[in-house]
């Protein structure tokens, strides 16, 4: 039977009760740097790499060898200049052994309008994909998308250039073989994920949309696998994991958010699932 577990506590401590290699995926958004300080502990940009490295030992230990860690991180502008602590954090993690497989970008089509004198509107955030090994579990078919109307028209009449591989006219070295696309209904998406940010009040200042963890849960786990969100906030990852038929462990060190998580989960159908809430 599938299980949802919610814990109140510091993720570094709570994780000690889980065995090595227990989780197939850690998907999370750690606290923003120097933001939301009124709501929960915040970290200075220069301290950010060492803050995240403080979780390395437990994250590495509880993640399966073929598992993935996806971290949604957002940098910030300090005195008009974009601070690169997010890059430094990923670099520091690479130095401890994590393989930085890819950078996904979460695009928020509903980002807040405004005016900034030296830049434009912020409308995306990073989702870094890190692994322990170069061979890891990935289920690309689970995120395939319809090929789109353009293809039906374009692929109906292929010309001489379309038979076999056609190298790009730009001589970039890239090429394509359109014949391989004929008859395909579904194709792989790119590594940007377009999902509006949460606009309703969930009682948490930085909840991400359920669709974001859901995308990575489908891509990196299969039904019945084990998902962890060690900075779970309002529990969006829990909703995504439950909807996708995965086991999930959610941790937050603020009682208020753990209560919100429980309420959110209790509002959804728990049939065929065990839910455990632990306040220690
Ligand atoms: C960016 S929020 C996560 C929001 C979440 N993705 C959601 O959809 O609601 C980060 C969360 O990490 C929690 N947090 C900060 N330090 C923590 C720690 N050491 N252990 C566990 N949770 C922590 C904060 O209370 C906050 O709720």
Short mmCIF file of C-alpha atoms and ligand atoms in Angstrom, two decimals:
data_model
loop_
_atom_site.label_atom_id
_atom_site.label_comp_id
_atom_site.label_asym_id
_atom_site.label_seq_id
_atom_site.Cartn_x
_atom_site.Cartn_y
_atom_site.Cartn_z
CA UNK A 1 0.00 0.00 0.00
CA UNK A 2 1.30 3.48 -0.88
CA UNK A 3 2.38 5.70 1.98
CA UNK A 4 2.62 9.45 2.67
CA UNK A 5 4.73 10.46 5.68
CA UNK A 6 4.91 14.01 7.04
CA UNK A 7 7.54 15.03 9.60
CA UNK A 8 8.14 18.19 11.60
CA UNK A 9 11.85 18.77 12.11
CA UNK A 10 15.19 19.63 10.61
CA UNK A 11 15.61 17.53 7.48
CA UNK A 12 19.19 16.59 8.48
CA UNK A 13 17.89 15.00 11.69
CA UNK A 14 14.66 13.46 10.39
CA UNK A 15 16.47 11.73 7.52
CA UNK A 16 18.64 9.79 9.97
CA UNK A 17 15.71 7.41 10.52
CA UNK A 18 15.69 6.33 6.86
CA UNK A 19 17.96 3.59 5.50
CA UNK A 20 20.66 4.11 2.86
CA UNK A 21 19.37 4.37 -0.71
CA UNK A 22 15.71 4.54 0.38
CA UNK A 23 14.57 7.28 -2.01
CA UNK A 24 14.44 7.21 -5.81
CA UNK A 25 14.01 10.97 -6.09
CA UNK A 26 14.59 14.03 -3.94
CA UNK A 27 12.66 16.93 -5.43
CA UNK A 28 12.58 20.18 -3.51
CA UNK A 29 12.85 23.93 -3.33
CA UNK A 30 15.16 24.89 -0.46
CA UNK A 31 14.61 28.24 1.28
CA UNK A 32 15.19 31.25 -0.97
CA UNK A 33 18.29 33.21 -0.13
CA UNK A 34 17.71 36.42 1.82
CA UNK A 35 14.01 36.35 1.09
CA UNK A 36 10.84 35.40 2.98
CA UNK A 37 12.93 36.01 6.13
CA UNK A 38 9.75 37.08 7.90
CA UNK A 39 8.30 33.62 7.30
CA UNK A 40 11.11 31.09 7.66
CA UNK A 41 14.88 30.90 8.14
CA UNK A 42 16.68 32.64 5.34
CA UNK A 43 20.28 32.34 4.20
CA UNK A 44 22.67 35.06 2.97
CA UNK A 45 23.79 34.62 -0.68
CA UNK A 46 27.45 34.16 0.29
CA UNK A 47 26.48 31.47 2.83
CA UNK A 48 24.21 29.59 0.45
CA UNK A 49 26.67 26.96 -0.86
CA UNK A 50 27.70 25.95 2.67
CA UNK A 51 24.04 25.93 3.79
CA UNK A 52 23.11 23.43 1.07
CA UNK A 53 26.30 21.41 1.59
CA UNK A 54 25.16 20.98 5.19
CA UNK A 55 22.49 18.60 3.82
CA UNK A 56 24.85 16.75 1.49
CA UNK A 57 25.69 13.79 3.74
CA UNK A 58 22.08 12.80 4.39
CA UNK A 59 20.85 13.54 0.85
CA UNK A 60 23.67 11.43 -0.62
CA UNK A 61 23.12 8.61 1.85
CA UNK A 62 19.33 8.26 1.49
CA UNK A 63 19.30 8.58 -2.31
CA UNK A 64 19.42 5.33 -4.32
CA UNK A 65 22.51 4.95 -6.50
CA UNK A 66 20.39 5.36 -9.62
CA UNK A 67 18.27 8.14 -8.06
CA UNK A 68 18.02 11.84 -8.85
CA UNK A 69 18.07 15.08 -6.89
CA UNK A 70 16.16 18.00 -8.41
CA UNK A 71 16.61 21.36 -6.71
CA UNK A 72 14.52 24.34 -7.68
CA UNK A 73 16.70 27.36 -6.88
CA UNK A 74 16.34 31.03 -7.62
CA UNK A 75 19.17 33.50 -7.46
CA UNK A 76 18.74 37.15 -6.55
CA UNK A 77 19.86 40.58 -7.55
CA UNK A 78 22.08 42.30 -5.00
CA UNK A 79 22.71 46.04 -5.52
CA UNK A 80 21.58 45.77 -9.12
CA UNK A 81 23.85 42.83 -9.95
CA UNK A 82 22.79 39.19 -10.24
CA UNK A 83 24.50 37.28 -7.45
CA UNK A 84 25.84 33.91 -8.61
CA UNK A 85 25.45 31.95 -5.38
CA UNK A 86 23.22 29.46 -7.15
CA UNK A 87 25.99 28.58 -9.61
CA UNK A 88 28.51 28.44 -6.74
CA UNK A 89 26.17 26.08 -4.89
CA UNK A 90 25.97 23.67 -7.83
CA UNK A 91 29.73 23.91 -8.31
CA UNK A 92 30.27 23.11 -4.62
CA UNK A 93 27.96 20.11 -4.91
CA UNK A 94 29.84 18.91 -8.00
CA UNK A 95 33.03 19.10 -5.96
CA UNK A 96 31.52 16.75 -3.40
CA UNK A 97 30.66 14.15 -6.06
CA UNK A 98 27.24 15.10 -7.45
CA UNK A 99 26.98 14.91 -11.23
CA UNK A 100 25.29 17.98 -12.63
CA UNK A 101 23.27 16.30 -15.39
CA UNK A 102 21.14 19.17 -16.67
CA UNK A 103 19.62 22.55 -15.88
CA UNK A 104 15.86 22.65 -16.37
CA UNK A 105 14.16 26.01 -16.45
CA UNK A 106 10.75 26.63 -14.92
CA UNK A 107 9.13 29.41 -16.95
CA UNK A 108 6.32 31.29 -15.21
CA UNK A 109 4.03 32.80 -17.84
CA UNK A 110 2.17 34.76 -15.12
CA UNK A 111 5.22 36.41 -13.50
CA UNK A 112 4.58 39.73 -11.76
CA UNK A 113 4.74 42.80 -14.03
CA UNK A 114 6.90 45.70 -12.90
CA UNK A 115 9.73 48.02 -13.82
CA UNK A 116 13.42 47.62 -13.05
CA UNK A 117 15.92 50.19 -14.38
CA UNK A 118 18.64 47.76 -15.46
CA UNK A 119 16.86 44.51 -16.31
CA UNK A 120 13.58 42.98 -17.37
CA UNK A 121 10.96 41.00 -15.53
CA UNK A 122 12.13 37.83 -13.76
CA UNK A 123 10.10 35.03 -15.26
CA UNK A 124 12.00 31.80 -14.69
CA UNK A 125 13.78 29.74 -12.06
CA UNK A 126 16.37 26.98 -12.24
CA UNK A 127 15.66 23.32 -11.52
CA UNK A 128 19.05 21.59 -11.28
CA UNK A 129 19.16 17.87 -11.94
CA UNK A 130 21.94 16.13 -10.01
CA UNK A 131 22.75 12.45 -9.69
CA UNK A 132 25.25 10.15 -7.96
CA UNK A 133 26.07 8.13 -11.10
CA UNK A 134 26.04 8.80 -14.82
CA UNK A 135 23.55 5.94 -15.28
CA UNK A 136 20.33 6.79 -13.49
CA UNK A 137 16.64 5.94 -13.74
CA UNK A 138 14.78 8.10 -16.26
CA UNK A 139 11.35 7.44 -17.78
CA UNK A 140 11.22 9.77 -20.78
CA UNK A 141 8.08 8.19 -22.23
CA UNK A 142 6.14 9.40 -19.20
CA UNK A 143 6.58 13.06 -20.19
CA UNK A 144 6.13 12.81 -23.96
CA UNK A 145 3.88 15.47 -25.51
CA UNK A 146 1.71 15.54 -28.64
CA UNK A 147 3.90 16.38 -31.64
CA UNK A 148 1.69 19.33 -32.59
CA UNK A 149 -0.36 20.35 -35.63
CA UNK A 150 2.65 21.67 -37.59
CA UNK A 151 4.02 18.16 -37.95
CA UNK A 152 0.99 16.70 -39.68
CA UNK A 153 1.27 19.30 -42.46
CA UNK A 154 5.06 19.29 -42.68
CA UNK A 155 5.45 15.53 -42.67
CA UNK A 156 2.66 14.87 -45.20
CA UNK A 157 4.85 15.75 -48.21
CA UNK A 158 8.54 15.19 -47.65
CA UNK A 159 10.83 16.55 -50.39
CA UNK A 160 14.19 15.21 -51.61
CA UNK A 161 16.09 17.03 -48.87
CA UNK A 162 13.95 15.24 -46.32
CA UNK A 163 15.00 11.74 -47.28
CA UNK A 164 17.78 10.66 -44.97
CA UNK A 165 19.69 12.91 -42.65
CA UNK A 166 19.82 16.55 -43.64
CA UNK A 167 22.62 18.61 -42.18
CA UNK A 168 21.78 22.14 -41.15
CA UNK A 169 22.38 24.80 -43.83
CA UNK A 170 24.17 26.80 -41.15
CA UNK A 171 26.94 24.15 -41.10
CA UNK A 172 26.57 23.99 -37.36
CA UNK A 173 27.06 20.24 -37.48
CA UNK A 174 23.47 19.64 -36.35
CA UNK A 175 21.12 17.72 -38.56
CA UNK A 176 17.76 15.98 -38.67
CA UNK A 177 16.02 13.10 -40.34
CA UNK A 178 12.38 14.05 -40.77
CA UNK A 179 11.45 10.58 -41.98
CA UNK A 180 12.00 9.32 -38.46
CA UNK A 181 9.17 11.59 -37.30
CA UNK A 182 6.53 10.26 -39.70
CA UNK A 183 3.72 8.54 -37.82
CA UNK A 184 4.90 9.77 -34.43
CA UNK A 185 2.15 11.22 -32.26
CA UNK A 186 4.22 11.94 -29.16
CA UNK A 187 7.67 13.54 -28.83
CA UNK A 188 9.98 14.43 -25.99
CA UNK A 189 9.53 17.90 -24.52
CA UNK A 190 12.42 20.34 -24.12
CA UNK A 191 14.04 21.13 -20.81
CA UNK A 192 11.89 24.16 -20.07
CA UNK A 193 8.70 23.68 -18.10
CA UNK A 194 5.99 26.30 -18.55
CA UNK A 195 3.70 26.35 -15.52
CA UNK A 196 2.09 29.41 -13.91
CA UNK A 197 3.27 30.12 -10.38
CA UNK A 198 0.76 29.67 -7.55
CA UNK A 199 -1.53 32.68 -7.28
CA UNK A 200 -3.92 31.46 -4.56
CA UNK A 201 -3.11 31.87 -0.87
CA UNK A 202 -2.03 28.46 0.42
CA UNK A 203 -0.72 29.90 3.69
CA UNK A 204 2.88 29.56 2.52
CA UNK A 205 4.78 32.41 0.80
CA UNK A 206 6.69 30.31 -1.70
CA UNK A 207 4.70 27.24 -2.68
CA UNK A 208 5.59 25.93 -6.11
CA UNK A 209 2.84 24.62 -8.42
CA UNK A 210 2.04 20.92 -8.06
CA UNK A 211 2.81 20.49 -11.79
CA UNK A 212 6.50 21.26 -11.22
CA UNK A 213 7.41 18.36 -8.88
CA UNK A 214 4.92 16.21 -10.80
CA UNK A 215 6.95 16.63 -14.02
CA UNK A 216 10.14 15.40 -12.31
CA UNK A 217 8.35 12.64 -10.40
CA UNK A 218 7.09 11.23 -13.72
CA UNK A 219 10.46 11.68 -15.42
CA UNK A 220 12.65 10.13 -12.71
CA UNK A 221 10.46 7.60 -10.87
CA UNK A 222 7.96 4.86 -11.59
CA UNK A 223 4.75 3.92 -9.79
CA UNK A 224 5.39 2.74 -6.25
CA UNK A 225 8.81 4.44 -5.99
CA UNK A 226 9.84 6.64 -3.05
CA UNK A 227 9.98 10.44 -3.29
CA UNK A 228 11.39 12.87 -0.70
CA UNK A 229 10.85 16.59 -0.26
CA UNK A 230 13.09 17.67 2.66
CA UNK A 231 11.91 21.33 2.48
CA UNK A 232 8.28 20.51 1.83
CA UNK A 233 6.57 23.79 2.86
CA UNK A 234 2.90 23.53 2.01
CA UNK A 235 3.31 19.97 0.71
CA UNK A 236 2.97 20.52 -3.06
CA UNK A 237 5.35 17.60 -3.70
CA UNK A 238 3.11 15.41 -1.55
CA UNK A 239 0.05 16.20 -3.65
CA UNK A 240 2.06 15.54 -6.84
CA UNK A 241 3.42 12.23 -5.53
CA UNK A 242 -0.01 11.06 -4.36
CA UNK A 243 -1.58 11.95 -7.70
CA UNK A 244 1.18 10.02 -9.46
CA UNK A 245 0.97 6.88 -7.29
CA UNK A 246 4.34 7.24 -5.51
CA UNK A 247 5.28 6.90 -1.84
CA UNK A 248 6.37 10.20 -0.38
CA UNK A 249 8.13 11.65 2.68
CA UNK A 250 7.64 15.35 3.41
CA UNK A 251 9.71 17.27 5.97
CA UNK A 252 9.54 20.87 7.17
CA UNK A 253 11.00 22.45 10.27
CA UNK A 254 8.08 24.85 10.81
CA UNK A 255 5.03 23.59 12.66
CA UNK A 256 2.77 26.05 10.88
CA UNK A 257 3.69 24.61 7.48
CA UNK A 258 3.40 21.03 8.64
CA UNK A 259 -0.16 21.85 9.70
CA UNK A 260 -0.88 23.38 6.28
CA UNK A 261 0.58 20.30 4.62
CA UNK A 262 -1.65 18.00 6.63
CA UNK A 263 -4.73 20.09 5.81
CA UNK A 264 -3.90 20.15 2.10
CA UNK A 265 -3.37 16.42 2.00
CA UNK A 266 -6.48 15.73 4.03
CA UNK A 267 -8.54 17.65 1.48
CA UNK A 268 -7.60 15.13 -1.20
CA UNK A 269 -8.63 11.52 -1.62
CA UNK A 270 -6.44 9.11 0.36
CA UNK A 271 -8.08 5.87 -0.77
CA UNK A 272 -5.57 3.06 -0.98
CA UNK A 273 -2.92 5.05 0.85
CA UNK A 274 -1.58 5.20 4.39
CA UNK A 275 -0.88 8.68 5.76
CA UNK A 276 1.37 9.15 8.81
CA UNK A 277 1.90 12.49 10.49
CA UNK A 278 4.75 12.74 12.98
CA UNK A 279 5.51 15.78 15.11
CA UNK A 280 8.98 14.75 16.12
C1 LIG B 1 10.88 27.43 -0.53
S1 LIG B 1 10.03 26.70 0.80
C2 LIG B 1 9.34 25.24 0.10
C3 LIG B 1 7.97 25.44 -0.48
C4 LIG B 1 7.37 24.18 -1.08
N1 LIG B 1 8.06 23.80 -2.30
C5 LIG B 1 5.91 24.33 -1.34
O1 LIG B 1 5.45 24.06 -2.49
O2 LIG B 1 5.16 24.75 -0.46
C6 LIG B 1 11.29 26.10 1.82
C7 LIG B 1 10.81 25.45 3.11
O3 LIG B 1 11.97 24.89 3.79
C8 LIG B 1 11.68 24.91 5.18
N2 LIG B 1 12.97 24.70 5.87
C9 LIG B 1 13.99 25.59 6.07
N3 LIG B 1 15.02 25.01 6.69
C10 LIG B 1 14.67 23.71 6.90
C11 LIG B 1 15.33 22.58 7.48
N4 LIG B 1 16.55 22.69 8.01
N5 LIG B 1 14.68 21.39 7.51
C12 LIG B 1 13.43 21.27 7.01
N6 LIG B 1 12.75 22.30 6.44
C13 LIG B 1 13.37 23.51 6.37
C14 LIG B 1 11.00 26.25 5.39
O4 LIG B 1 10.20 26.25 6.57
C15 LIG B 1 10.17 26.38 4.10
O5 LIG B 1 8.83 25.96 4.32
#
